[in-house]
mmCIF file of C-alpha atoms in Angstrom:
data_model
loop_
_atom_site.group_PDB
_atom_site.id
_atom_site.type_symbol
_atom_site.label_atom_id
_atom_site.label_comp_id
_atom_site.label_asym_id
_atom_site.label_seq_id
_atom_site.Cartn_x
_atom_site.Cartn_y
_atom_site.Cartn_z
ATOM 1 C CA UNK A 1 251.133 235.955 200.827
ATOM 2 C CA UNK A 2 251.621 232.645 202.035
ATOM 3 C CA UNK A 3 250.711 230.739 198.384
ATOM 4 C CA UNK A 4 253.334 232.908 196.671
ATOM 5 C CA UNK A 5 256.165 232.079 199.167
ATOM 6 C CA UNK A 6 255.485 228.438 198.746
ATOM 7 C CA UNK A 7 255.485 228.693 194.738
ATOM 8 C CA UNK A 8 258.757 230.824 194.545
ATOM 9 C CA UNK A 9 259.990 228.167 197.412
ATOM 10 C CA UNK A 10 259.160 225.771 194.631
ATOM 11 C CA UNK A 11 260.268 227.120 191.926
ATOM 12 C CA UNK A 12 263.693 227.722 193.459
ATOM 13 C CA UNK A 13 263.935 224.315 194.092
ATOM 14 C CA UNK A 14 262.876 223.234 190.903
ATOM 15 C CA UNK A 15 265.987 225.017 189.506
ATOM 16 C CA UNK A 16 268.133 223.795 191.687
ATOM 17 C CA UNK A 17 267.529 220.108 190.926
ATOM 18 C CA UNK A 18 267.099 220.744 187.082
ATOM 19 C CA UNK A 19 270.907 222.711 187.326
ATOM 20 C CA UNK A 20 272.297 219.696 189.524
ATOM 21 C CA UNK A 21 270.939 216.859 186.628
ATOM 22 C CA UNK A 22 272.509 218.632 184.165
ATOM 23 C CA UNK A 23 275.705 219.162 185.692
ATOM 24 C CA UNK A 24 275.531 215.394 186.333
ATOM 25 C CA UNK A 25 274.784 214.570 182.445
ATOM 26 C CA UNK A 26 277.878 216.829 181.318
ATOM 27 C CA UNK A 27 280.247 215.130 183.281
ATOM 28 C CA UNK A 28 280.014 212.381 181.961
ATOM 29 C CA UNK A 29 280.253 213.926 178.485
ATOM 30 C CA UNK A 30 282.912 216.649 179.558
ATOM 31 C CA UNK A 31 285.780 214.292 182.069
ATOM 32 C CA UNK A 32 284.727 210.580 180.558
ATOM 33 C CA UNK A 33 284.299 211.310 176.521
ATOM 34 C CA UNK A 34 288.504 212.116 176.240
ATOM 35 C CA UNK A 35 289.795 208.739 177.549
ATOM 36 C CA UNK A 36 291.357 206.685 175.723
ATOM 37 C CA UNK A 37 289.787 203.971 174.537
ATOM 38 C CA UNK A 38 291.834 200.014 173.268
ATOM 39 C CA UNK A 39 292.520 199.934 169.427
ATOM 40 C CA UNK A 40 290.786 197.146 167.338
ATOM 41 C CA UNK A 41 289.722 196.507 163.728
ATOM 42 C CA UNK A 42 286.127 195.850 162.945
ATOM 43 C CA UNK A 43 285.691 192.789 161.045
ATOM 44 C CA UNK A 44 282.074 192.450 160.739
ATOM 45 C CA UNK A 45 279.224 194.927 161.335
ATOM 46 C CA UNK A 46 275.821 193.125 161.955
ATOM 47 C CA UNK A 47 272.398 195.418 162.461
ATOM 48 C CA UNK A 48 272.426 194.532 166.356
ATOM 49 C CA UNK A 49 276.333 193.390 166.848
ATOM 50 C CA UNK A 50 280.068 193.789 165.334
ATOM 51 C CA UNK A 51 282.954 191.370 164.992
ATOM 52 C CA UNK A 52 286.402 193.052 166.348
ATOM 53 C CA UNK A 53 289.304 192.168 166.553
ATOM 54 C CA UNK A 54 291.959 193.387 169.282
ATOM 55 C CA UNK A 55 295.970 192.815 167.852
ATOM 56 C CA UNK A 56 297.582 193.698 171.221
ATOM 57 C CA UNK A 57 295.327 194.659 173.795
ATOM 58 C CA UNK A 58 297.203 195.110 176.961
ATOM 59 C CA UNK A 59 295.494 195.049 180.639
ATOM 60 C CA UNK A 60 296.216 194.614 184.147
ATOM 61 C CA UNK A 61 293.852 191.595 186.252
ATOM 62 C CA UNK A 62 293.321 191.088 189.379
ATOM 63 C CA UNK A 63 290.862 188.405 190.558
ATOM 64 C CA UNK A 64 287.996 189.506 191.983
ATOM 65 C CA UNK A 65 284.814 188.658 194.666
ATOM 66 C CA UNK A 66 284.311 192.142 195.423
ATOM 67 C CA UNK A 67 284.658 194.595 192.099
ATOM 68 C CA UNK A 68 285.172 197.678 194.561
ATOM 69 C CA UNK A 69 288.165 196.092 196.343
ATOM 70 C CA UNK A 70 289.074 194.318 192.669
ATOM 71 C CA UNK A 71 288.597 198.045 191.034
ATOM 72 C CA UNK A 72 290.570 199.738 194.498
ATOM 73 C CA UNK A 73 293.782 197.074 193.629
ATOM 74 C CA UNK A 74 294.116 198.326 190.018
ATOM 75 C CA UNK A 75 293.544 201.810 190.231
ATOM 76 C CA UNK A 76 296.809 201.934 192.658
ATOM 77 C CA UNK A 77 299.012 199.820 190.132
ATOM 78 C CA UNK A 78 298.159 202.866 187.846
ATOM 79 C CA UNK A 79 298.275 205.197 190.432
ATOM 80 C CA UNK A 80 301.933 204.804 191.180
ATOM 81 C CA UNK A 81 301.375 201.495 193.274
ATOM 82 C CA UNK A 82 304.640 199.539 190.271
ATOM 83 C CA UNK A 83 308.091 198.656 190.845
ATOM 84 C CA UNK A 84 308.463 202.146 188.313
ATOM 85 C CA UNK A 85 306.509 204.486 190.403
ATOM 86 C CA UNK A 86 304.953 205.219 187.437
ATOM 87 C CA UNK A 87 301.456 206.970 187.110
ATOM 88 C CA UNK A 88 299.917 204.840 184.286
ATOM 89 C CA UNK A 89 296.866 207.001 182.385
ATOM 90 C CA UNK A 90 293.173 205.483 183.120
ATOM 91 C CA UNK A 91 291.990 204.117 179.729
ATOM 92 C CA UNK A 92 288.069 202.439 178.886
ATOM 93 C CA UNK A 93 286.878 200.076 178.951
ATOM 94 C CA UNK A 94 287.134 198.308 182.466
ATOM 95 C CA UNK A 95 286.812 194.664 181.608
ATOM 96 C CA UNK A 96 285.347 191.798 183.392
ATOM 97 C CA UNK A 97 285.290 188.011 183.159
ATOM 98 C CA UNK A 98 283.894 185.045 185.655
ATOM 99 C CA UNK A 99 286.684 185.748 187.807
ATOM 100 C CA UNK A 100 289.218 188.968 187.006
ATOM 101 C CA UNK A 101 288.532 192.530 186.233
ATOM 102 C CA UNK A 102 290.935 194.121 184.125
ATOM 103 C CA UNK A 103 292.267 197.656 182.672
ATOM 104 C CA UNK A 104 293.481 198.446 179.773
ATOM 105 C CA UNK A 105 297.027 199.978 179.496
ATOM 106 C CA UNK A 106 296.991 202.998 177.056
ATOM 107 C CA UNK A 107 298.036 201.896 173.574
ATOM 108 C CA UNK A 108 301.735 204.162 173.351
ATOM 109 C CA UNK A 109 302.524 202.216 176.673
ATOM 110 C CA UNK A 110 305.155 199.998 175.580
ATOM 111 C CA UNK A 111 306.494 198.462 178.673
ATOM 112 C CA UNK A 112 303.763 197.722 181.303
ATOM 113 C CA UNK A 113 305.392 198.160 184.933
ATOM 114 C CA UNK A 114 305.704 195.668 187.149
ATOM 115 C CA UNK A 115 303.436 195.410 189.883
ATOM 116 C CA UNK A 116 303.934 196.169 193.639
ATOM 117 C CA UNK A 117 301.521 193.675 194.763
ATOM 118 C CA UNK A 118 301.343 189.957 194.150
ATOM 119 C CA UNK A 119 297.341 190.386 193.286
ATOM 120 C CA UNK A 120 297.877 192.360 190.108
ATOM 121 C CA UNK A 121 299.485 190.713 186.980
ATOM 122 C CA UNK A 122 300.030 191.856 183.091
ATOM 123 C CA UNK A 123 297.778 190.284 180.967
ATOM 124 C CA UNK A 124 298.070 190.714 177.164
ATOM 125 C CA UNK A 125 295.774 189.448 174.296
ATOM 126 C CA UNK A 126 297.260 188.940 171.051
ATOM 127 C CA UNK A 127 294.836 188.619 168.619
ATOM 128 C CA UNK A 128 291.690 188.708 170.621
ATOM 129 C CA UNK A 129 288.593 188.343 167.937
ATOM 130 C CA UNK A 130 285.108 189.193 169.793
ATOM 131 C CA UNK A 131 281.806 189.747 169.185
ATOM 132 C CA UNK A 132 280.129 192.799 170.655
ATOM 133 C CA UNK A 133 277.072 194.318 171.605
ATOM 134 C CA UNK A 134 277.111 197.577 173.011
ATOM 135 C CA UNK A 135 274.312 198.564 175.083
ATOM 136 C CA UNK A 136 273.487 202.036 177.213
ATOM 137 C CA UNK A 137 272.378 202.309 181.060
ATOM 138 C CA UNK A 138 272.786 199.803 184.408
ATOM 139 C CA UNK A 139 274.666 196.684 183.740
ATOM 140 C CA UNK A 140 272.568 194.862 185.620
ATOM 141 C CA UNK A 141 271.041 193.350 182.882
ATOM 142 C CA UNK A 142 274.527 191.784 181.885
ATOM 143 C CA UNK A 143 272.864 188.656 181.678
ATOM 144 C CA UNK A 144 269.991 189.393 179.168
ATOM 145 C CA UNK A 145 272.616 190.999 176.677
ATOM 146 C CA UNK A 146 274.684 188.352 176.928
ATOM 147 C CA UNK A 147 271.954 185.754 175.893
ATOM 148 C CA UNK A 148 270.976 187.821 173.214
ATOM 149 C CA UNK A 149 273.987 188.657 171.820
ATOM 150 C CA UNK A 150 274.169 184.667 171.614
ATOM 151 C CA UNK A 151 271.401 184.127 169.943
ATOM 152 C CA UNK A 152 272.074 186.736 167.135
ATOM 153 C CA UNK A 153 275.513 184.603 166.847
ATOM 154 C CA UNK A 154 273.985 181.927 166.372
ATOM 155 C CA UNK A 155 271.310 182.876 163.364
ATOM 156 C CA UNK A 156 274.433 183.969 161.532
ATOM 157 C CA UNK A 157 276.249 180.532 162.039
ATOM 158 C CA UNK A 158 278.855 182.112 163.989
ATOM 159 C CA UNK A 159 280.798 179.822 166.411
ATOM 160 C CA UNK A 160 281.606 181.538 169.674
ATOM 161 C CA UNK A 161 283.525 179.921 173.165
ATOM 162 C CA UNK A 162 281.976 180.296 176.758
ATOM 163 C CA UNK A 163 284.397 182.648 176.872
ATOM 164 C CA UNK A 164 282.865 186.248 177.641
ATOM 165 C CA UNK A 165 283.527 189.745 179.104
ATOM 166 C CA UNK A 166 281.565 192.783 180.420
ATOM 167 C CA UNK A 167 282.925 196.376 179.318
ATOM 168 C CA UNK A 168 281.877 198.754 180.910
ATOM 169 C CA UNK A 169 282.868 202.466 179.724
ATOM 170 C CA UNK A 170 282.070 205.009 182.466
ATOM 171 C CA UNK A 171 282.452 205.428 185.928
ATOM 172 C CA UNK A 172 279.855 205.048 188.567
ATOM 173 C CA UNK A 173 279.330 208.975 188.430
ATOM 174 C CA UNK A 174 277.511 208.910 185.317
ATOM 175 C CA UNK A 175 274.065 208.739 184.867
ATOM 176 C CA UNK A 176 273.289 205.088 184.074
ATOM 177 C CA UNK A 177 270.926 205.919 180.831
ATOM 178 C CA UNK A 178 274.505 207.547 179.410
ATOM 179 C CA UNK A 179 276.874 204.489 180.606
ATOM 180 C CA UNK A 180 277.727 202.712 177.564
ATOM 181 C CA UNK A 181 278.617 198.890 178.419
ATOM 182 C CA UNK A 182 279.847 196.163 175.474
ATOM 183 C CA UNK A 183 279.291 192.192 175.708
ATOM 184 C CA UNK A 184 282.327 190.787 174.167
ATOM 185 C CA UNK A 185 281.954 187.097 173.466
ATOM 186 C CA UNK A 186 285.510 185.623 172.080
ATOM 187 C CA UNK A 187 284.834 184.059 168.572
ATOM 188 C CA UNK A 188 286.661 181.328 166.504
#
């Protein structure tokens, strides 16, 4: 029966691609929900934003055109790629600005290594206060969040720079609608 073969065909197929999305949505749950994530206070919650505040947030930058080679450059400083040879943990979130895209050192890391290469350099924030918005999926729509996260600033009478950064929590692997992304927008 030629019907039947084409349903169980189907059906097989069906479960396939039903097993596959799931495995998908549980890795991002199982491999990305342990890492560490950068310490801060919350000043402020607000129904659609918080107020933060980071005391020592430590990160590696590299300036980037190109966030794959910018993304390549750090992962090797933690990699090994340091005057220490030192394998440096990944951490979340990956930050980006206008220009530089940063990690975050793990909070018990006391001494950052050097780097090998000149691109790379040790940034560290003391006493970084931000607004945030966190938002779920592609963060493509960066630019929306970012303008709406301003406007929410500024019906509370909160005075923000042009300062502003893009976190983004998960790697490329997960499924977007489970990416969790932040808008931090340095306040006064």
């Amino acid at each position: 029966n030629m019907k039947g073969k084409k349903m169980k065909l189907y059906e097989i197929v069906s479960v396939i691609i039903v097993a596959s999305l799931g495995l998908w949505a549980a890795y991002g749950f199982l491999f990305e929900n342990n890492i560490e994530h950068a310490n801060y206070k919350v000043i402020k919650k607000f129904k659609s934003f918080e107020l933060r505040k980071y005391e020592n947030l430590k990160t590696i930058s590299t300036n980037y055109t190109n966030s794959n080679q910018a993304f390549r450059q750090l992962f090797k400083m933690i990699d090994g790629n340091n005057k220490s040879n030192q394998k440096i943990a990944m951490t979340a979130p990956v930050i980006q600005d206008k220009e530089n895209m940063m990690f975050v050192m793990p909070n018990k890391l006391d001494i950052i290594p050097e780097p090998n290469s000149q691109k790379v350099t040790i940034k560290i924030f003391k006493d970084l206060s931000v607004a945030v918005k966190t938002f779920n999926g592609s963060a493509r729509n960066t630019t929306e969040q970012l303008n709406n996260l301003k406007n929410d600033l500024n019906k509370q009478n909160i005075t923000y720079s042009e300062k502003w950064y893009l976190c983004q929590y998960n790697s490329p692997w997960v499924m977007s609608i489970f990416r969790k992304n932040e808008i931090w927008i340095e306040i006064e």
